[in-house]
PDB file of C-alpha atoms in Angstrom:
ATOM      1  CA  MET Z 237      94.261  25.108 148.260  1.00 75.00           C
ATOM      2  CA  ALA Z 238      94.172  21.408 149.058  1.00 82.00           C
ATOM      3  CA  THR Z 239      93.957  19.078 145.955  1.00 89.00           C
ATOM      4  CA  SER Z 240      90.492  18.217 146.865  1.00 85.00           C
ATOM      5  CA  GLU Z 241      89.163  21.827 147.297  1.00 89.00           C
ATOM      6  CA  LEU Z 242      90.819  22.572 143.705  1.00 93.00           C
ATOM      7  CA  SER Z 243      89.145  19.771 142.040  1.00 92.00           C
ATOM      8  CA  ALA Z 244      85.951  20.836 143.699  1.00 92.00           C
ATOM      9  CA  LEU Z 245      86.175  24.227 142.367  1.00 95.00           C
ATOM     10  CA  ARG Z 246      87.121  23.069 138.713  1.00 95.00           C
ATOM     11  CA  ASN Z 247      84.410  20.599 138.829  1.00 94.00           C
ATOM     12  CA  LEU Z 248      82.191  23.585 139.512  1.00 94.00           C
ATOM     13  CA  VAL Z 249      83.652  26.166 136.649  1.00 97.00           C
ATOM     14  CA  LEU Z 250      84.522  23.722 133.548  1.00 96.00           C
ATOM     15  CA  PRO Z 251      80.880  22.579 132.948  1.00 95.00           C
ATOM     16  CA  LEU Z 252      79.591  26.276 132.740  1.00 95.00           C
ATOM     17  CA  LEU Z 253      82.665  26.967 130.119  1.00 95.00           C
ATOM     18  CA  GLU Z 254      81.822  23.882 128.303  1.00 92.00           C
ATOM     19  CA  ALA Z 255      78.327  24.794 128.061  1.00 85.00           C
ATOM     20  CA  GLY Z 256      78.953  28.160 126.558  1.00 83.00           C
ATOM     21  CA  GLY Z 257      76.085  30.716 125.847  1.00 93.00           C
ATOM     22  CA  THR Z 258      75.129  32.539 129.379  1.00 97.00           C
ATOM     23  CA  VAL Z 259      74.266  30.928 132.481  1.00 96.00           C
ATOM     24  CA  PRO Z 260      71.669  31.664 135.336  1.00 97.00           C
ATOM     25  CA  ILE Z 261      72.662  34.270 138.017  1.00 98.00           C
ATOM     26  CA  VAL Z 262      72.365  33.241 141.692  1.00 98.00           C
ATOM     27  CA  GLN Z 263      69.731  35.104 143.544  1.00 98.00           C
ATOM     28  CA  LEU Z 264      69.994  36.526 147.269  1.00 98.00           C
ATOM     29  CA  GLY Z 265      69.708  33.679 149.460  1.00 98.00           C
ATOM     30  CA  HIS Z 266      72.256  31.530 147.852  1.00 98.00           C
ATOM     31  CA  PRO Z 267      75.331  31.151 150.296  1.00 98.00           C
ATOM     32  CA  VAL Z 268      78.064  31.705 147.704  1.00 98.00           C
ATOM     33  CA  LEU Z 269      76.816  35.262 148.037  1.00 99.00           C
ATOM     34  CA  ARG Z 270      77.427  35.508 151.733  1.00 99.00           C
ATOM     35  CA  ARG Z 271      81.161  33.781 151.764  1.00 98.00           C
ATOM     36  CA  PRO Z 272      84.512  36.001 151.188  1.00 98.00           C
ATOM     37  CA  ALA Z 273      85.396  34.848 147.638  1.00 98.00           C
ATOM     38  CA  LEU Z 274      88.781  32.931 147.493  1.00 98.00           C
ATOM     39  CA  PRO Z 275      92.056  34.765 145.995  1.00 98.00           C
ATOM     40  CA  PHE Z 276      92.625  33.932 142.332  1.00 98.00           C
ATOM     41  CA  ASP Z 277      95.806  31.973 142.551  1.00 96.00           C
ATOM     42  CA  GLY Z 278      96.041  29.928 139.147  1.00 96.00           C
ATOM     43  CA  GLN Z 279      93.336  27.708 139.858  1.00 97.00           C
ATOM     44  CA  LEU Z 280      92.544  27.862 136.301  1.00 97.00           C
ATOM     45  CA  ASP Z 281      94.956  28.304 133.360  1.00 97.00           C
ATOM     46  CA  ASP Z 282      95.264  31.001 130.999  1.00 97.00           C
ATOM     47  CA  ALA Z 283      92.880  29.775 128.523  1.00 98.00           C
ATOM     48  CA  GLU Z 284      89.754  28.509 130.862  1.00 98.00           C
ATOM     49  CA  LEU Z 285      90.637  31.863 132.916  1.00 98.00           C
ATOM     50  CA  ALA Z 286      89.770  33.817 129.269  1.00 98.00           C
ATOM     51  CA  ALA Z 287      86.821  31.288 128.812  1.00 98.00           C
ATOM     52  CA  LEU Z 288      85.438  32.343 132.150  1.00 98.00           C
ATOM     53  CA  LEU Z 289      85.667  35.893 131.512  1.00 99.00           C
ATOM     54  CA  GLU Z 290      83.789  35.769 128.405  1.00 98.00           C
ATOM     55  CA  LEU Z 291      81.439  33.721 129.883  1.00 98.00           C
ATOM     56  CA  MET Z 292      80.893  36.288 132.546  1.00 99.00           C
ATOM     57  CA  ARG Z 293      80.739  39.211 129.924  1.00 99.00           C
ATOM     58  CA  ARG Z 294      77.932  37.611 127.891  1.00 98.00           C
ATOM     59  CA  THR Z 295      75.928  36.893 131.105  1.00 98.00           C
ATOM     60  CA  MET Z 296      76.096  40.277 132.183  1.00 99.00           C
ATOM     61  CA  HIS Z 297      75.168  41.808 128.861  1.00 98.00           C
ATOM     62  CA  ALA Z 298      72.207  39.468 128.479  1.00 98.00           C
ATOM     63  CA  ALA Z 299      71.159  40.380 131.900  1.00 98.00           C
ATOM     64  CA  PRO Z 300      71.563  43.401 131.304  1.00 98.00           C
ATOM     65  CA  GLY Z 301      73.578  44.712 133.706  1.00 98.00           C
ATOM     66  CA  VAL Z 302      76.825  46.918 133.986  1.00 99.00           C
ATOM     67  CA  GLY Z 303      79.051  44.705 136.294  1.00 99.00           C
ATOM     68  CA  LEU Z 304      79.025  40.703 137.549  1.00 99.00           C
ATOM     69  CA  ALA Z 305      80.894  38.844 140.172  1.00 99.00           C
ATOM     70  CA  ALA Z 306      82.124  35.272 139.763  1.00 99.00           C
ATOM     71  CA  PRO Z 307      80.097  34.508 142.964  1.00 99.00           C
ATOM     72  CA  GLN Z 308      76.969  35.699 141.077  1.00 99.00           C
ATOM     73  CA  LEU Z 309      77.573  32.477 138.879  1.00 98.00           C
ATOM     74  CA  GLY Z 310      78.226  30.567 141.893  1.00 98.00           C
ATOM     75  CA  ILE Z 311      82.085  30.452 141.618  1.00 98.00           C
ATOM     76  CA  PRO Z 312      83.745  31.800 144.641  1.00 98.00           C
ATOM     77  CA  LEU Z 313      86.655  33.271 143.042  1.00 98.00           C
ATOM     78  CA  ARG Z 314      87.868  36.940 143.495  1.00 99.00           C
ATOM     79  CA  ILE Z 315      87.043  37.956 139.729  1.00 99.00           C
ATOM     80  CA  ALA Z 316      84.656  40.596 138.585  1.00 99.00           C
ATOM     81  CA  VAL Z 317      84.014  42.017 134.996  1.00 99.00           C
ATOM     82  CA  LEU Z 318      82.427  45.450 134.549  1.00 99.00           C
ATOM     83  CA  GLU Z 319      81.474  47.532 131.833  1.00 99.00           C
ATOM     84  CA  ASP Z 320      78.900  50.497 131.463  1.00 98.00           C
ATOM     85  CA  SER Z 321      78.066  51.432 127.625  1.00 95.00           C
ATOM     86  CA  PHE Z 322      74.514  52.070 128.154  1.00 95.00           C
ATOM     87  CA  GLU Z 323      73.282  55.594 126.872  1.00 92.00           C
ATOM     88  CA  THR Z 324      72.080  58.294 129.533  1.00 94.00           C
ATOM     89  CA  ASP Z 325      70.852  61.574 128.949  1.00 94.00           C
ATOM     90  CA  THR Z 326      72.907  64.621 130.025  1.00 96.00           C
ATOM     91  CA  GLU Z 327      71.281  65.814 133.058  1.00 96.00           C
ATOM     92  CA  THR Z 328      71.529  62.384 134.486  1.00 95.00           C
ATOM     93  CA  ALA Z 329      75.008  61.938 133.382  1.00 96.00           C
ATOM     94  CA  ALA Z 330      76.032  65.302 135.450  1.00 97.00           C
ATOM     95  CA  VAL Z 331      73.831  64.619 138.382  1.00 98.00           C
ATOM     96  CA  ARG Z 332      75.263  61.015 138.872  1.00 97.00           C
ATOM     97  CA  GLU Z 333      78.318  61.707 137.195  1.00 98.00           C
ATOM     98  CA  ARG Z 334      77.930  58.748 134.721  1.00 97.00           C
ATOM     99  CA  ALA Z 335      80.596  58.374 132.216  1.00 95.00           C
ATOM    100  CA  PRO Z 336      81.260  55.238 130.277  1.00 96.00           C
ATOM    101  CA  LEU Z 337      83.362  52.564 131.765  1.00 98.00           C
ATOM    102  CA  PRO Z 338      85.358  50.405 129.152  1.00 98.00           C
ATOM    103  CA  TYR Z 339      84.998  46.911 129.834  1.00 99.00           C
ATOM    104  CA  PHE Z 340      87.754  45.432 132.218  1.00 99.00           C
ATOM    105  CA  ALA Z 341      88.160  42.415 134.156  1.00 99.00           C
ATOM    106  CA  MET Z 342      89.616  42.248 137.897  1.00 99.00           C
ATOM    107  CA  ILE Z 343      91.139  39.865 139.961  1.00 99.00           C
ATOM    108  CA  ASN Z 344      91.770  39.989 143.634  1.00 99.00           C
ATOM    109  CA  PRO Z 345      90.636  43.620 143.882  1.00 99.00           C
ATOM    110  CA  GLY Z 346      90.347  45.828 146.906  1.00 99.00           C
ATOM    111  CA  TYR Z 347      89.425  49.739 146.954  1.00 99.00           C
ATOM    112  CA  ALA Z 348      90.006  52.612 149.346  1.00 99.00           C
ATOM    113  CA  PRO Z 349      88.277  55.776 149.438  1.00 99.00           C
ATOM    114  CA  VAL Z 350      90.061  58.735 148.157  1.00 99.00           C
ATOM    115  CA  GLY Z 351      88.927  61.922 150.072  1.00 98.00           C
ATOM    116  CA  PRO Z 352      85.636  62.005 152.229  1.00 98.00           C
ATOM    117  CA  ARG Z 353      83.045  62.686 149.728  1.00 98.00           C
ATOM    118  CA  THR Z 354      80.185  60.583 149.356  1.00 99.00           C
ATOM    119  CA  ALA Z 355      77.289  60.177 147.204  1.00 98.00           C
ATOM    120  CA  MET Z 356      73.681  58.729 147.366  1.00 98.00           C
ATOM    121  CA  PHE Z 357      71.559  57.129 143.945  1.00 98.00           C
ATOM    122  CA  TYR Z 358      69.302  54.340 143.161  1.00 98.00           C
ATOM    123  CA  GLU Z 359      71.271  51.322 142.251  1.00 98.00           C
ATOM    124  CA  GLY Z 360      70.370  47.374 141.557  1.00 98.00           C
ATOM    125  CA  CYS Z 361      71.885  44.149 141.805  1.00 99.00           C
ATOM    126  CA  LEU Z 362      71.496  41.138 139.307  1.00 99.00           C
ATOM    127  CA  SER Z 363      71.571  38.704 142.466  1.00 99.00           C
ATOM    128  CA  PHE Z 364      68.540  40.619 144.065  1.00 98.00           C
ATOM    129  CA  ALA Z 365      66.323  41.374 140.758  1.00 97.00           C
ATOM    130  CA  GLY Z 366      63.348  43.310 140.757  1.00 98.00           C
ATOM    131  CA  PHE Z 367      64.291  46.076 142.933  1.00 98.00           C
ATOM    132  CA  GLN Z 368      66.436  49.070 143.163  1.00 98.00           C
ATOM    133  CA  GLY Z 369      67.301  50.883 146.482  1.00 99.00           C
ATOM    134  CA  VAL Z 370      69.502  54.116 147.368  1.00 99.00           C
ATOM    135  CA  VAL Z 371      72.990  53.429 148.971  1.00 99.00           C
ATOM    136  CA  GLU Z 372      75.301  55.800 149.930  1.00 99.00           C
ATOM    137  CA  ARG Z 373      78.953  55.222 148.710  1.00 99.00           C
ATOM    138  CA  HIS Z 374      82.282  57.056 148.528  1.00 99.00           C
ATOM    139  CA  ARG Z 375      82.358  59.504 145.417  1.00 99.00           C
ATOM    140  CA  THR Z 376      85.908  58.404 144.480  1.00 99.00           C
ATOM    141  CA  VAL Z 377      87.982  55.203 145.098  1.00 99.00           C
ATOM    142  CA  ARG Z 378      91.217  53.928 144.364  1.00 99.00           C
ATOM    143  CA  LEU Z 379      90.845  50.418 143.037  1.00 99.00           C
ATOM    144  CA  ASP Z 380      93.904  48.263 143.360  1.00 99.00           C
ATOM    145  CA  TYR Z 381      93.888  44.902 141.303  1.00 99.00           C
ATOM    146  CA  ARG Z 382      95.163  42.053 139.093  1.00 99.00           C
ATOM    147  CA  ARG Z 383      94.728  42.191 135.441  1.00 99.00           C
ATOM    148  CA  PRO Z 384      94.164  38.583 133.624  1.00 98.00           C
ATOM    149  CA  ASP Z 385      97.477  38.646 132.399  1.00 97.00           C
ATOM    150  CA  GLY Z 386      98.526  38.880 135.986  1.00 97.00           C
ATOM    151  CA  SER Z 387      99.906  42.305 136.252  1.00 98.00           C
ATOM    152  CA  ALA Z 388      99.059  44.507 139.028  1.00 99.00           C
ATOM    153  CA  ALA Z 389      97.102  47.695 138.209  1.00 99.00           C
ATOM    154  CA  THR Z 390      95.593  50.609 140.377  1.00 99.00           C
ATOM    155  CA  GLU Z 391      93.362  52.960 139.344  1.00 99.00           C
ATOM    156  CA  GLU Z 392      91.324  55.922 140.475  1.00 99.00           C
ATOM    157  CA  PHE Z 393      87.709  56.184 139.895  1.00 99.00           C
ATOM    158  CA  THR Z 394      84.901  58.730 140.283  1.00 99.00           C
ATOM    159  CA  GLY Z 395      81.547  59.058 140.390  1.00 98.00           C
ATOM    160  CA  TRP Z 396      78.960  56.092 139.014  1.00 98.00           C
ATOM    161  CA  PRO Z 397      82.141  54.216 137.831  1.00 99.00           C
ATOM    162  CA  ALA Z 398      83.599  54.438 141.472  1.00 99.00           C
ATOM    163  CA  ARG Z 399      80.038  52.958 142.536  1.00 99.00           C
ATOM    164  CA  ILE Z 400      80.198  49.835 140.047  1.00 99.00           C
ATOM    165  CA  VAL Z 401      83.695  49.361 141.156  1.00 99.00           C
ATOM    166  CA  GLN Z 402      82.674  49.324 144.914  1.00 99.00           C
ATOM    167  CA  HIS Z 403      79.338  47.255 144.176  1.00 99.00           C
ATOM    168  CA  GLU Z 404      81.275  44.642 142.436  1.00 99.00           C
ATOM    169  CA  THR Z 405      84.264  44.270 144.849  1.00 99.00           C
ATOM    170  CA  ASP Z 406      81.870  44.034 147.757  1.00 99.00           C
ATOM    171  CA  HIS Z 407      80.325  41.089 146.116  1.00 99.00           C
ATOM    172  CA  LEU Z 408      83.759  39.340 146.437  1.00 99.00           C
ATOM    173  CA  ASN Z 409      83.718  40.033 150.286  1.00 99.00           C
ATOM    174  CA  GLY Z 410      80.036  38.565 150.588  1.00 99.00           C
ATOM    175  CA  ILE Z 411      78.410  41.714 150.890  1.00 99.00           C
ATOM    176  CA  LEU Z 412      75.603  42.764 148.893  1.00 98.00           C
ATOM    177  CA  TYR Z 413      73.988  46.396 148.418  1.00 98.00           C
ATOM    178  CA  VAL Z 414      71.307  45.399 150.527  1.00 98.00           C
ATOM    179  CA  ASP Z 415      73.414  45.359 153.450  1.00 98.00           C
ATOM    180  CA  LYS Z 416      74.234  49.381 152.858  1.00 98.00           C
ATOM    181  CA  VAL Z 417      70.763  50.308 151.381  1.00 99.00           C
ATOM    182  CA  LEU Z 418      68.555  52.828 153.125  1.00 99.00           C
ATOM    183  CA  THR Z 419      65.813  50.252 153.857  1.00 98.00           C
ATOM    184  CA  ARG Z 420      63.029  52.846 153.336  1.00 98.00           C
ATOM    185  CA  SER Z 421      64.086  53.481 149.589  1.00 99.00           C
ATOM    186  CA  LEU Z 422      63.669  50.201 148.606  1.00 98.00           C
ATOM    187  CA  ALA Z 423      61.415  50.002 145.763  1.00 99.00           C
ATOM    188  CA  GLY Z 424      60.119  47.301 143.184  1.00 99.00           C
ATOM    189  CA  ASP Z 425      61.440  48.053 139.530  1.00 98.00           C
ATOM    190  CA  ASP Z 426      57.973  49.230 138.173  1.00 98.00           C
ATOM    191  CA  GLU Z 427      57.532  51.721 141.228  1.00 98.00           C
ATOM    192  CA  TYR Z 428      61.082  52.932 140.538  1.00 98.00           C
ATOM    193  CA  ALA Z 429      60.606  53.639 136.780  1.00 97.00           C
ATOM    194  CA  GLN Z 430      57.182  55.347 137.635  1.00 98.00           C
ATOM    195  CA  ARG Z 431      57.825  57.416 140.284  1.00 98.00           C
ATOM    196  CA  TRP Z 432      61.584  57.698 141.169  1.00 98.00           C
ATOM    197  CA  SER Z 433      63.656  57.466 138.132  1.00 95.00           C
ATOM    198  CA  GLU Z 434      64.727  60.972 137.810  1.00 95.00           C
ATOM    199  CA  PRO Z 435      68.703  61.877 138.072  1.00 96.00           C
ATOM    200  CA  GLY Z 436      68.765  62.665 141.800  1.00 97.00           C
ATOM    201  CA  ILE Z 437      66.890  61.160 145.089  1.00 98.00           C
ATOM    202  CA  GLY Z 438      65.185  64.007 146.261  1.00 98.00           C
ATOM    203  CA  ARG Z 439      61.634  63.571 145.219  1.00 97.00           C
ATOM    204  CA  ALA Z 440      61.976  59.882 146.452  1.00 98.00           C
ATOM    205  CA  ARG Z 441      63.239  61.006 149.839  1.00 98.00           C
ATOM    206  CA  ALA Z 442      60.342  63.270 150.451  1.00 98.00           C
ATOM    207  CA  GLY Z 443      57.966  60.344 149.136  1.00 98.00           C
ATOM    208  CA  LEU Z 444      59.279  57.513 151.035  1.00 98.00           C
ATOM    209  CA  GLY Z 445      60.759  59.104 154.116  1.00 98.00           C
ATOM    210  CA  PHE Z 446      64.520  58.383 154.132  1.00 97.00           C
TER     211      PHE Z 446
END
């Protein structure tokens, strides 16, 4: 990275770290969401990286959400945080294969499908507030990434955790869920909550014609 680019990146990140608290999440239409993020390669020192991850986690919790990618804060780096500790009922957990996802940060991630199976469920995005839509995603994926300490990691995720991994990694490639959504499934949050929030998508599929 050229010195001028590094300086510009640090000038973007460091004021956010100094402000503390949480920061606004950029919305669909911001160009940073549509550009592949830059690989993280030591542009921030260890303390700065740790502070950025904590900022991202606080902002994710406050939203609230289960994942947040650095571009969603306007930062074009391949970094994301993930955590799903929300309680869910037994039926939803079974149908959606939703299990708790302990907090972790992934740096420079990439995923690949494991097996041919896919799953279709509603999901939302903190950068496209107010809507939910059905996306078909790989049921199981293998994730290769770097931990904040620089060590390499490979893990497999299935079900809802795999959906979160794919959603956040896509963000780092300039892809949003609206690029993959079944368009006719899109619903405002209120309509979704009133009509289509059951564990599966069968009733929504019949009612909305997708």
